[in-house]
PDB file of C-alpha atoms in Angstrom:
ATOM      1  CA  MET A   1     -42.136 -41.144   2.438  1.00  0.00           C
ATOM      2  CA  ALA A   2     -44.543 -41.528  -0.416  1.00  0.00           C
ATOM      3  CA  ILE A   3     -43.925 -37.941  -1.508  1.00  0.00           C
ATOM      4  CA  GLU A   4     -40.115 -38.523  -1.451  1.00  0.00           C
ATOM      5  CA  LEU A   5     -40.468 -41.652  -3.631  1.00  0.00           C
ATOM      6  CA  LYS A   6     -42.701 -39.778  -6.007  1.00  0.00           C
ATOM      7  CA  ALA A   7     -40.165 -36.979  -6.267  1.00  0.00           C
ATOM      8  CA  ARG A   8     -37.350 -39.449  -6.956  1.00  0.00           C
ATOM      9  CA  PHE A   9     -39.421 -41.154  -9.617  1.00  0.00           C
ATOM     10  CA  LYS A  10     -39.915 -37.830 -11.394  1.00  0.00           C
ATOM     11  CA  LEU A  11     -36.242 -36.770 -11.073  1.00  0.00           C
ATOM     12  CA  PRO A  12     -34.952 -38.569 -14.177  1.00  0.00           C
ATOM     13  CA  LEU A  13     -37.697 -36.987 -16.259  1.00  0.00           C
ATOM     14  CA  LEU A  14     -36.839 -33.555 -14.824  1.00  0.00           C
ATOM     15  CA  LEU A  15     -33.137 -33.959 -15.474  1.00  0.00           C
ATOM     16  CA  ASN A  16     -33.872 -35.080 -19.063  1.00  0.00           C
ATOM     17  CA  VAL A  17     -36.008 -31.954 -19.650  1.00  0.00           C
ATOM     18  CA  LEU A  18     -33.321 -29.679 -18.173  1.00  0.00           C
ATOM     19  CA  GLY A  19     -30.584 -31.423 -20.068  1.00  0.00           C
ATOM     20  CA  ILE A  20     -28.226 -31.851 -17.078  1.00  0.00           C
ATOM     21  CA  ALA A  21     -26.491 -34.926 -15.712  1.00  0.00           C
ATOM     22  CA  ARG A  22     -27.545 -36.470 -12.377  1.00  0.00           C
ATOM     23  CA  SER A  23     -24.029 -35.826 -10.960  1.00  0.00           C
ATOM     24  CA  VAL A  24     -24.275 -32.108 -11.803  1.00  0.00           C
ATOM     25  CA  TYR A  25     -27.672 -31.915 -10.120  1.00  0.00           C
ATOM     26  CA  TYR A  26     -26.391 -33.512  -6.876  1.00  0.00           C
ATOM     27  CA  TYR A  27     -23.224 -31.395  -6.948  1.00  0.00           C
ATOM     28  CA  HIS A  28     -25.256 -28.181  -6.891  1.00  0.00           C
ATOM     29  CA  LEU A  29     -27.756 -29.641  -4.410  1.00  0.00           C
ATOM     30  CA  THR A  30     -24.949 -30.473  -2.022  1.00  0.00           C
ATOM     31  CA  HIS A  31     -23.447 -26.994  -2.256  1.00  0.00           C
ATOM     32  CA  ILE A  32     -26.825 -25.341  -1.678  1.00  0.00           C
ATOM     33  CA  LYS A  33     -27.366 -27.427   1.478  1.00  0.00           C
ATOM     34  CA  ALA A  34     -23.826 -26.737   2.688  1.00  0.00           C
ATOM     35  CA  GLY A  35     -24.305 -22.993   2.388  1.00  0.00           C
ATOM     36  CA  ASP A  36     -21.678 -20.444   1.310  1.00  0.00           C
ATOM     37  CA  LYS A  37     -18.324 -21.350   2.891  1.00  0.00           C
ATOM     38  CA  TYR A  38     -17.037 -17.900   1.978  1.00  0.00           C
ATOM     39  CA  ALA A  39     -19.842 -16.019   3.736  1.00  0.00           C
ATOM     40  CA  ASP A  40     -17.617 -14.671   6.542  1.00  0.00           C
ATOM     41  CA  VAL A  41     -14.842 -13.746   4.101  1.00  0.00           C
ATOM     42  CA  LYS A  42     -17.320 -11.930   1.813  1.00  0.00           C
ATOM     43  CA  ALA A  43     -18.456  -9.900   4.826  1.00  0.00           C
ATOM     44  CA  CYS A  44     -14.837  -8.950   5.487  1.00  0.00           C
ATOM     45  CA  ILE A  45     -14.236  -8.074   1.849  1.00  0.00           C
ATOM     46  CA  LYS A  46     -17.284  -5.756   1.855  1.00  0.00           C
ATOM     47  CA  ALA A  47     -16.120  -4.142   5.090  1.00  0.00           C
ATOM     48  CA  ILE A  48     -12.618  -3.537   3.765  1.00  0.00           C
ATOM     49  CA  TYR A  49     -13.938  -2.271   0.433  1.00  0.00           C
ATOM     50  CA  HIS A  50     -16.258   0.285   1.999  1.00  0.00           C
ATOM     51  CA  GLU A  51     -13.755   1.307   4.687  1.00  0.00           C
ATOM     52  CA  HIS A  52     -11.409   2.341   1.895  1.00  0.00           C
ATOM     53  CA  LYS A  53     -14.220   3.924  -0.138  1.00  0.00           C
ATOM     54  CA  GLY A  54     -13.827   1.563  -3.071  1.00  0.00           C
ATOM     55  CA  ARG A  55     -10.160   2.411  -3.533  1.00  0.00           C
ATOM     56  CA  TYR A  56      -8.869  -1.150  -2.994  1.00  0.00           C
ATOM     57  CA  GLY A  57      -8.663  -3.636  -5.795  1.00  0.00           C
ATOM     58  CA  TYR A  58      -8.488  -7.423  -5.233  1.00  0.00           C
ATOM     59  CA  ARG A  59      -4.728  -7.503  -4.547  1.00  0.00           C
ATOM     60  CA  ARG A  60      -4.835  -4.920  -1.776  1.00  0.00           C
ATOM     61  CA  ILE A  61      -7.937  -6.558  -0.308  1.00  0.00           C
ATOM     62  CA  MET A  62      -6.054  -9.864  -0.372  1.00  0.00           C
ATOM     63  CA  TYR A  63      -3.317  -8.326   1.829  1.00  0.00           C
ATOM     64  CA  ALA A  64      -5.887  -6.760   4.122  1.00  0.00           C
ATOM     65  CA  LEU A  65      -7.625 -10.094   4.496  1.00  0.00           C
ATOM     66  CA  ARG A  66      -4.315 -11.801   5.377  1.00  0.00           C
ATOM     67  CA  HIS A  67      -3.768  -9.236   8.130  1.00  0.00           C
ATOM     68  CA  GLN A  68      -7.110 -10.499   9.485  1.00  0.00           C
ATOM     69  CA  GLY A  69      -6.111 -14.118   9.243  1.00  0.00           C
ATOM     70  CA  HIS A  70      -7.901 -15.034   5.983  1.00  0.00           C
ATOM     71  CA  HIS A  71      -5.171 -16.489   3.691  1.00  0.00           C
ATOM     72  CA  LEU A  72      -6.735 -16.526   0.240  1.00  0.00           C
ATOM     73  CA  ASN A  73      -4.937 -16.178  -3.088  1.00  0.00           C
ATOM     74  CA  HIS A  74      -5.630 -13.194  -5.339  1.00  0.00           C
ATOM     75  CA  LYS A  75      -7.708 -15.170  -7.797  1.00  0.00           C
ATOM     76  CA  THR A  76     -10.164 -16.246  -5.121  1.00  0.00           C
ATOM     77  CA  VAL A  77     -10.464 -12.702  -3.791  1.00  0.00           C
ATOM     78  CA  GLN A  78     -11.010 -11.402  -7.347  1.00  0.00           C
ATOM     79  CA  ARG A  79     -13.780 -14.008  -7.901  1.00  0.00           C
ATOM     80  CA  LEU A  80     -15.514 -13.189  -4.610  1.00  0.00           C
ATOM     81  CA  MET A  81     -15.369  -9.444  -5.382  1.00  0.00           C
ATOM     82  CA  LYS A  82     -16.922 -10.116  -8.765  1.00  0.00           C
ATOM     83  CA  GLN A  83     -19.711 -12.130  -7.078  1.00  0.00           C
ATOM     84  CA  LEU A  84     -20.313  -9.160  -4.710  1.00  0.00           C
ATOM     85  CA  GLY A  85     -20.279  -6.676  -7.581  1.00  0.00           C
ATOM     86  CA  LEU A  86     -17.351  -4.747  -6.066  1.00  0.00           C
ATOM     87  CA  LYS A  87     -14.926  -2.880  -8.354  1.00  0.00           C
ATOM     88  CA  SER A  88     -12.106  -0.580  -7.413  1.00  0.00           C
ATOM     89  CA  THR A  89     -12.023   2.912  -8.878  1.00  0.00           C
ATOM     90  CA  VAL A  90     -10.165   2.726 -12.160  1.00  0.00           C
ATOM     91  CA  ARG A  91      -7.487   5.796 -13.445  1.00  0.00           C
ATOM     92  CA  PRO A  92      -6.342  11.919 -16.693  1.00  0.00           C
ATOM     93  CA  LYS A  93      -5.232  17.023 -17.946  1.00  0.00           C
ATOM     94  CA  ARG A  94      -1.910  17.332 -16.273  1.00  0.00           C
ATOM     95  CA  TYR A  95      -0.695  20.647 -14.941  1.00  0.00           C
ATOM     96  CA  SER A  96       2.511  21.751 -16.702  1.00  0.00           C
ATOM     97  CA  SER A  97       4.803  23.936 -14.623  1.00  0.00           C
ATOM     98  CA  TYR A  98       7.433  24.289 -17.352  1.00  0.00           C
ATOM     99  CA  ARG A  99       8.231  27.807 -18.534  1.00  0.00           C
ATOM    100  CA  GLN A 100      10.959  28.246 -21.009  1.00  0.00           C
ATOM    101  CA  ASN A 101      14.093  30.303 -20.286  1.00  0.00           C
ATOM    102  CA  THR A 102      13.329  30.668 -16.553  1.00  0.00           C
ATOM    103  CA  GLY A 103      16.227  29.953 -14.219  1.00  0.00           C
ATOM    104  CA  GLU A 104      18.856  27.251 -14.451  1.00  0.00           C
ATOM    105  CA  SER A 105      18.008  23.606 -15.197  1.00  0.00           C
ATOM    106  CA  LYS A 106      19.922  20.765 -13.538  1.00  0.00           C
ATOM    107  CA  GLN A 107      21.268  17.494 -14.852  1.00  0.00           C
ATOM    108  CA  GLU A 108      19.040  14.385 -14.735  1.00  0.00           C
ATOM    109  CA  LEU A 109      20.719  12.298 -11.991  1.00  0.00           C
ATOM    110  CA  MET A 110      17.913   9.977 -10.867  1.00  0.00           C
ATOM    111  CA  ASN A 111      18.223   7.931 -14.055  1.00  0.00           C
ATOM    112  CA  ARG A 112      14.805   6.384 -13.278  1.00  0.00           C
ATOM    113  CA  ASP A 113      16.238   4.496 -10.329  1.00  0.00           C
ATOM    114  CA  PHE A 114      13.336   4.998  -7.973  1.00  0.00           C
ATOM    115  CA  GLU A 115      14.497   2.667  -5.199  1.00  0.00           C
ATOM    116  CA  ALA A 116      16.055   3.864  -1.955  1.00  0.00           C
ATOM    117  CA  THR A 117      17.573   1.787   0.849  1.00  0.00           C
ATOM    118  CA  GLN A 118      16.856   4.239   3.659  1.00  0.00           C
ATOM    119  CA  PRO A 119      14.660   7.258   4.474  1.00  0.00           C
ATOM    120  CA  ASN A 120      15.765  10.691   3.213  1.00  0.00           C
ATOM    121  CA  GLN A 121      17.951   9.233   0.481  1.00  0.00           C
ATOM    122  CA  LYS A 122      15.863  10.161  -2.598  1.00  0.00           C
ATOM    123  CA  TRP A 123      12.959  12.595  -2.836  1.00  0.00           C
ATOM    124  CA  VAL A 124      10.712  13.333  -5.796  1.00  0.00           C
ATOM    125  CA  THR A 125       8.323  16.192  -6.196  1.00  0.00           C
ATOM    126  CA  ASP A 126       5.940  17.797  -8.721  1.00  0.00           C
ATOM    127  CA  VAL A 127       2.910  20.116  -8.884  1.00  0.00           C
ATOM    128  CA  THR A 128      -0.509  19.108 -10.064  1.00  0.00           C
ATOM    129  CA  GLU A 129      -3.642  21.129 -10.707  1.00  0.00           C
ATOM    130  CA  PHE A 130      -7.361  20.594  -9.886  1.00  0.00           C
ATOM    131  CA  ASN A 131     -10.451  22.475 -11.008  1.00  0.00           C
ATOM    132  CA  ILE A 132     -13.163  22.787  -8.350  1.00  0.00           C
ATOM    133  CA  SER A 133     -16.225  24.601  -9.716  1.00  0.00           C
ATOM    134  CA  GLY A 134     -13.977  26.961 -11.721  1.00  0.00           C
ATOM    135  CA  GLN A 135     -11.519  27.525  -8.862  1.00  0.00           C
ATOM    136  CA  LYS A 136      -8.011  26.134  -9.394  1.00  0.00           C
ATOM    137  CA  VAL A 137      -6.328  24.250  -6.575  1.00  0.00           C
ATOM    138  CA  TYR A 138      -2.656  23.237  -6.683  1.00  0.00           C
ATOM    139  CA  LEU A 139      -0.913  20.471  -4.784  1.00  0.00           C
ATOM    140  CA  SER A 140       2.832  20.217  -4.252  1.00  0.00           C
ATOM    141  CA  PRO A 141       4.151  17.153  -2.360  1.00  0.00           C
ATOM    142  CA  VAL A 142       7.539  15.667  -1.521  1.00  0.00           C
ATOM    143  CA  ILE A 143       7.611  11.867  -1.732  1.00  0.00           C
ATOM    144  CA  ASP A 144      10.314   9.806  -0.074  1.00  0.00           C
ATOM    145  CA  LEU A 145      11.243   6.920  -2.435  1.00  0.00           C
ATOM    146  CA  TYR A 146      12.199   4.692   0.512  1.00  0.00           C
ATOM    147  CA  ASN A 147       8.552   3.984   1.416  1.00  0.00           C
ATOM    148  CA  ARG A 148       6.622   6.278  -0.989  1.00  0.00           C
ATOM    149  CA  GLU A 149       5.501   8.393   1.966  1.00  0.00           C
ATOM    150  CA  VAL A 150       4.398  11.990   1.398  1.00  0.00           C
ATOM    151  CA  ILE A 151       6.740  13.621   3.914  1.00  0.00           C
ATOM    152  CA  ALA A 152       5.629  17.203   3.204  1.00  0.00           C
ATOM    153  CA  TYR A 153       3.082  18.936   1.017  1.00  0.00           C
ATOM    154  CA  ARG A 154       1.343  22.249   0.480  1.00  0.00           C
ATOM    155  CA  THR A 155      -1.892  23.179  -1.252  1.00  0.00           C
ATOM    156  CA  ALA A 156      -2.814  26.633  -2.605  1.00  0.00           C
ATOM    157  CA  LYS A 157      -5.280  28.349  -4.899  1.00  0.00           C
ATOM    158  CA  ASN A 158      -2.423  29.937  -6.911  1.00  0.00           C
ATOM    159  CA  ALA A 159       0.669  28.324  -8.347  1.00  0.00           C
ATOM    160  CA  THR A 160       3.068  30.874  -6.865  1.00  0.00           C
ATOM    161  CA  LEU A 161       6.544  30.242  -5.488  1.00  0.00           C
ATOM    162  CA  PRO A 162       5.484  29.841  -1.824  1.00  0.00           C
ATOM    163  CA  LEU A 163       3.583  26.669  -2.825  1.00  0.00           C
ATOM    164  CA  VAL A 164       6.922  25.002  -3.378  1.00  0.00           C
ATOM    165  CA  SER A 165       9.184  26.974  -1.056  1.00  0.00           C
ATOM    166  CA  LYS A 166       7.009  26.377   2.045  1.00  0.00           C
ATOM    167  CA  MET A 167       6.667  22.688   1.128  1.00  0.00           C
ATOM    168  CA  LEU A 168      10.446  22.474   0.875  1.00  0.00           C
ATOM    169  CA  GLU A 169      10.884  24.205   4.248  1.00  0.00           C
ATOM    170  CA  ASP A 170       8.639  21.547   5.830  1.00  0.00           C
ATOM    171  CA  ALA A 171      10.589  18.729   4.120  1.00  0.00           C
ATOM    172  CA  LEU A 172      13.968  20.114   5.121  1.00  0.00           C
ATOM    173  CA  LYS A 173      13.002  20.109   8.793  1.00  0.00           C
ATOM    174  CA  GLN A 174      13.183  16.307   8.604  1.00  0.00           C
ATOM    175  CA  VAL A 175      16.733  16.245   7.275  1.00  0.00           C
ATOM    176  CA  LYS A 176      19.230  15.004   9.844  1.00  0.00           C
ATOM    177  CA  THR A 177      22.914  15.824   9.943  1.00  0.00           C
ATOM    178  CA  ASP A 178      23.985  12.694   8.098  1.00  0.00           C
ATOM    179  CA  ASP A 179      21.156  12.854   5.503  1.00  0.00           C
ATOM    180  CA  ALA A 180      21.876  13.953   1.964  1.00  0.00           C
ATOM    181  CA  PRO A 181      18.815  13.300  -0.122  1.00  0.00           C
ATOM    182  CA  MET A 182      18.666  13.796  -3.878  1.00  0.00           C
ATOM    183  CA  PHE A 183      15.790  16.155  -4.774  1.00  0.00           C
ATOM    184  CA  HIS A 184      14.266  15.271  -8.133  1.00  0.00           C
ATOM    185  CA  SER A 185      11.662  17.234 -10.088  1.00  0.00           C
ATOM    186  CA  ASP A 186      10.697  18.195 -13.593  1.00  0.00           C
ATOM    187  CA  GLN A 187      12.058  21.405 -15.171  1.00  0.00           C
ATOM    188  CA  GLY A 188       9.206  23.550 -13.725  1.00  0.00           C
ATOM    189  CA  TRP A 189       9.985  27.199 -13.197  1.00  0.00           C
ATOM    190  CA  GLN A 190       9.704  26.805  -9.405  1.00  0.00           C
ATOM    191  CA  TYR A 191      12.560  24.312  -9.302  1.00  0.00           C
ATOM    192  CA  ARG A 192      14.712  26.551 -11.552  1.00  0.00           C
ATOM    193  CA  HIS A 193      14.156  29.523  -9.260  1.00  0.00           C
ATOM    194  CA  LYS A 194      17.292  30.810  -7.553  1.00  0.00           C
ATOM    195  CA  GLY A 195      15.596  30.887  -4.154  1.00  0.00           C
ATOM    196  CA  ILE A 196      14.668  27.188  -4.311  1.00  0.00           C
ATOM    197  CA  GLN A 197      18.048  26.204  -5.605  1.00  0.00           C
ATOM    198  CA  LYS A 198      19.728  28.130  -2.784  1.00  0.00           C
ATOM    199  CA  MET A 199      17.553  26.446  -0.178  1.00  0.00           C
ATOM    200  CA  LEU A 200      18.751  23.083  -1.507  1.00  0.00           C
ATOM    201  CA  SER A 201      22.425  24.007  -1.894  1.00  0.00           C
ATOM    202  CA  ASP A 202      22.518  25.458   1.637  1.00  0.00           C
ATOM    203  CA  LYS A 203      21.586  21.976   2.926  1.00  0.00           C
ATOM    204  CA  ASN A 204      24.043  20.253   0.530  1.00  0.00           C
ATOM    205  CA  ILE A 205      21.145  18.560  -1.223  1.00  0.00           C
ATOM    206  CA  THR A 206      21.791  17.405  -4.762  1.00  0.00           C
ATOM    207  CA  GLN A 207      19.195  18.631  -7.266  1.00  0.00           C
ATOM    208  CA  SER A 208      18.111  16.518 -10.210  1.00  0.00           C
ATOM    209  CA  MET A 209      15.669  17.371 -12.984  1.00  0.00           C
ATOM    210  CA  SER A 210      13.869  15.280 -15.554  1.00  0.00           C
ATOM    211  CA  ARG A 211      14.725  15.737 -19.155  1.00  0.00           C
ATOM    212  CA  LYS A 212      12.308  18.186 -20.851  1.00  0.00           C
ATOM    213  CA  GLY A 213       9.073  16.585 -21.932  1.00  0.00           C
ATOM    214  CA  ASN A 214       9.932  13.162 -20.455  1.00  0.00           C
ATOM    215  CA  CYS A 215       7.365  12.340 -17.761  1.00  0.00           C
ATOM    216  CA  LEU A 216       8.835   8.845 -17.181  1.00  0.00           C
ATOM    217  CA  ASP A 217      11.855  10.508 -15.539  1.00  0.00           C
ATOM    218  CA  ASN A 218       9.487  11.468 -12.698  1.00  0.00           C
ATOM    219  CA  ALA A 219       7.200   8.457 -12.817  1.00  0.00           C
ATOM    220  CA  VAL A 220       6.656   8.060  -9.057  1.00  0.00           C
ATOM    221  CA  ALA A 221       5.270  11.577  -8.664  1.00  0.00           C
ATOM    222  CA  GLU A 222       3.080  11.048 -11.739  1.00  0.00           C
ATOM    223  CA  SER A 223       1.853   7.769 -10.341  1.00  0.00           C
ATOM    224  CA  PHE A 224       0.984   9.325  -6.978  1.00  0.00           C
ATOM    225  CA  PHE A 225      -1.072  12.026  -8.688  1.00  0.00           C
ATOM    226  CA  GLY A 226      -2.822   9.379 -10.783  1.00  0.00           C
ATOM    227  CA  VAL A 227      -3.779   7.360  -7.656  1.00  0.00           C
ATOM    228  CA  LEU A 228      -4.903  10.438  -5.780  1.00  0.00           C
ATOM    229  CA  LYS A 229      -7.062  11.766  -8.603  1.00  0.00           C
ATOM    230  CA  THR A 230      -8.610   8.337  -9.186  1.00  0.00           C
ATOM    231  CA  GLU A 231      -9.358   7.670  -5.526  1.00  0.00           C
ATOM    232  CA  MET A 232     -10.518  11.048  -4.187  1.00  0.00           C
ATOM    233  CA  TYR A 233     -11.062  13.538  -7.052  1.00  0.00           C
ATOM    234  CA  HIS A 234     -12.615  12.030 -10.160  1.00  0.00           C
ATOM    235  CA  LYS A 235     -16.357  11.364  -9.918  1.00  0.00           C
ATOM    236  CA  GLN A 236     -16.472  13.229  -6.541  1.00  0.00           C
ATOM    237  CA  LYS A 237     -18.315  16.452  -5.907  1.00  0.00           C
ATOM    238  CA  PHE A 238     -17.009  19.259  -3.643  1.00  0.00           C
ATOM    239  CA  LYS A 239     -18.881  22.393  -2.628  1.00  0.00           C
ATOM    240  CA  ASN A 240     -15.818  24.638  -3.043  1.00  0.00           C
ATOM    241  CA  ALA A 241     -12.007  24.728  -3.092  1.00  0.00           C
ATOM    242  CA  ASP A 242     -11.786  24.882   0.723  1.00  0.00           C
ATOM    243  CA  GLU A 243     -13.755  21.679   1.130  1.00  0.00           C
ATOM    244  CA  PHE A 244     -11.533  20.023  -1.476  1.00  0.00           C
ATOM    245  CA  ILE A 245      -8.358  21.133   0.290  1.00  0.00           C
ATOM    246  CA  GLU A 246      -9.711  19.504   3.480  1.00  0.00           C
ATOM    247  CA  ALA A 247     -10.328  16.338   1.479  1.00  0.00           C
ATOM    248  CA  ILE A 248      -6.736  16.376   0.282  1.00  0.00           C
ATOM    249  CA  ASP A 249      -5.505  16.652   3.892  1.00  0.00           C
ATOM    250  CA  GLU A 250      -7.702  13.696   4.877  1.00  0.00           C
ATOM    251  CA  TYR A 251      -6.545  11.624   1.876  1.00  0.00           C
ATOM    252  CA  ILE A 252      -2.843  12.165   2.342  1.00  0.00           C
ATOM    253  CA  HIS A 253      -3.091  11.140   5.985  1.00  0.00           C
ATOM    254  CA  TYR A 254      -4.998   8.048   4.878  1.00  0.00           C
ATOM    255  CA  TYR A 255      -2.424   7.423   2.075  1.00  0.00           C
ATOM    256  CA  ASN A 256       0.499   7.585   4.528  1.00  0.00           C
ATOM    257  CA  HIS A 257      -1.045   5.725   7.516  1.00  0.00           C
ATOM    258  CA  LYS A 258      -3.660   3.299   6.239  1.00  0.00           C
ATOM    259  CA  ARG A 259      -3.461   2.649   2.520  1.00  0.00           C
ATOM    260  CA  ILE A 260      -1.326  -0.489   2.038  1.00  0.00           C
ATOM    261  CA  LYS A 261       1.113  -0.798  -0.842  1.00  0.00           C
ATOM    262  CA  LEU A 262       1.939  -4.093  -2.526  1.00  0.00           C
ATOM    263  CA  LYS A 263       5.626  -3.149  -2.851  1.00  0.00           C
ATOM    264  CA  LEU A 264       5.788  -2.513   0.911  1.00  0.00           C
ATOM    265  CA  LYS A 265       4.799  -6.070   1.785  1.00  0.00           C
ATOM    266  CA  GLY A 266       1.174  -5.113   2.307  1.00  0.00           C
ATOM    267  CA  LEU A 267       2.002  -2.286   4.759  1.00  0.00           C
ATOM    268  CA  SER A 268       1.220   1.407   4.638  1.00  0.00           C
ATOM    269  CA  PRO A 269       4.170   3.775   4.145  1.00  0.00           C
ATOM    270  CA  VAL A 270       4.298   4.811   7.808  1.00  0.00           C
ATOM    271  CA  ASP A 271       3.907   1.234   9.073  1.00  0.00           C
ATOM    272  CA  TYR A 272       6.726   0.110   6.721  1.00  0.00           C
ATOM    273  CA  ARG A 273       9.041   2.881   7.951  1.00  0.00           C
ATOM    274  CA  ASN A 274       8.282   2.144  11.602  1.00  0.00           C
ATOM    275  CA  GLN A 275       8.811  -1.554  11.135  1.00  0.00           C
ATOM    276  CA  ALA A 276      12.199  -0.899   9.488  1.00  0.00           C
ATOM    277  CA  LEU A 277      13.183   1.415  12.394  1.00  0.00           C
ATOM    278  CA  LYS A 278      12.293  -1.267  14.949  1.00  0.00           C
ATOM    279  CA  ALA A 279      14.320  -3.889  13.080  1.00  0.00           C
ATOM    280  CA  ALA A 280      17.342  -1.526  12.981  1.00  0.00           C
TER     281      ALA A 280
END
């Protein structure tokens, strides 16, 4: 009791030396005694962050937390991530497949309308290049604009025609009788090739091409490559091209099945498609 009174007697002098108000002192004292009310949420944030290998920013983590029953706004999640020292990977030479005077170009029909109301209505594609210890690796995906799902893709160590033709064969297997997707790409030589154009025309698929030198006409494919390179390529080390190709396989499965998208109401592409099919 005597020690407590002595401490209280010295408190005004201490506060005067520190230059803080009594109310401020007791505010912080109360919060220290109460403990961290966000301790459980912080543990969840760390678990989500590391599960997704640092690929999630505060907005995706906010949705992931809501799926777990923690309804916090994005500003709170952002503040807690800052306290924990957690930052998402932040987004660089683009492979150009354009070769002049090679095959027939097609009209730009997408008109930057990257929304689709049902699966297999609009597809976009492109080719990107990676350098793994001096070995080139090429990735060619088809993305369905309905849910941004990678519905088919191929990887190769050479940018030859089969990279695109085999990818297209895989994608066409998913086309049903009533489907008539628009197939949009840049003006790369592969998409001008007579063999590719015949594969599309045989299935009555409309082909669209970006205007030359205008990457915004194919912004969704560009965005996908940017996300992929940020989240699983830059600042990562791979022993060789084969190991990297395996990593691409793993990432695209993760991207389709686990990685939530804000535009898909916090669902992954596959979950969004499945939910829509159930509702129908």
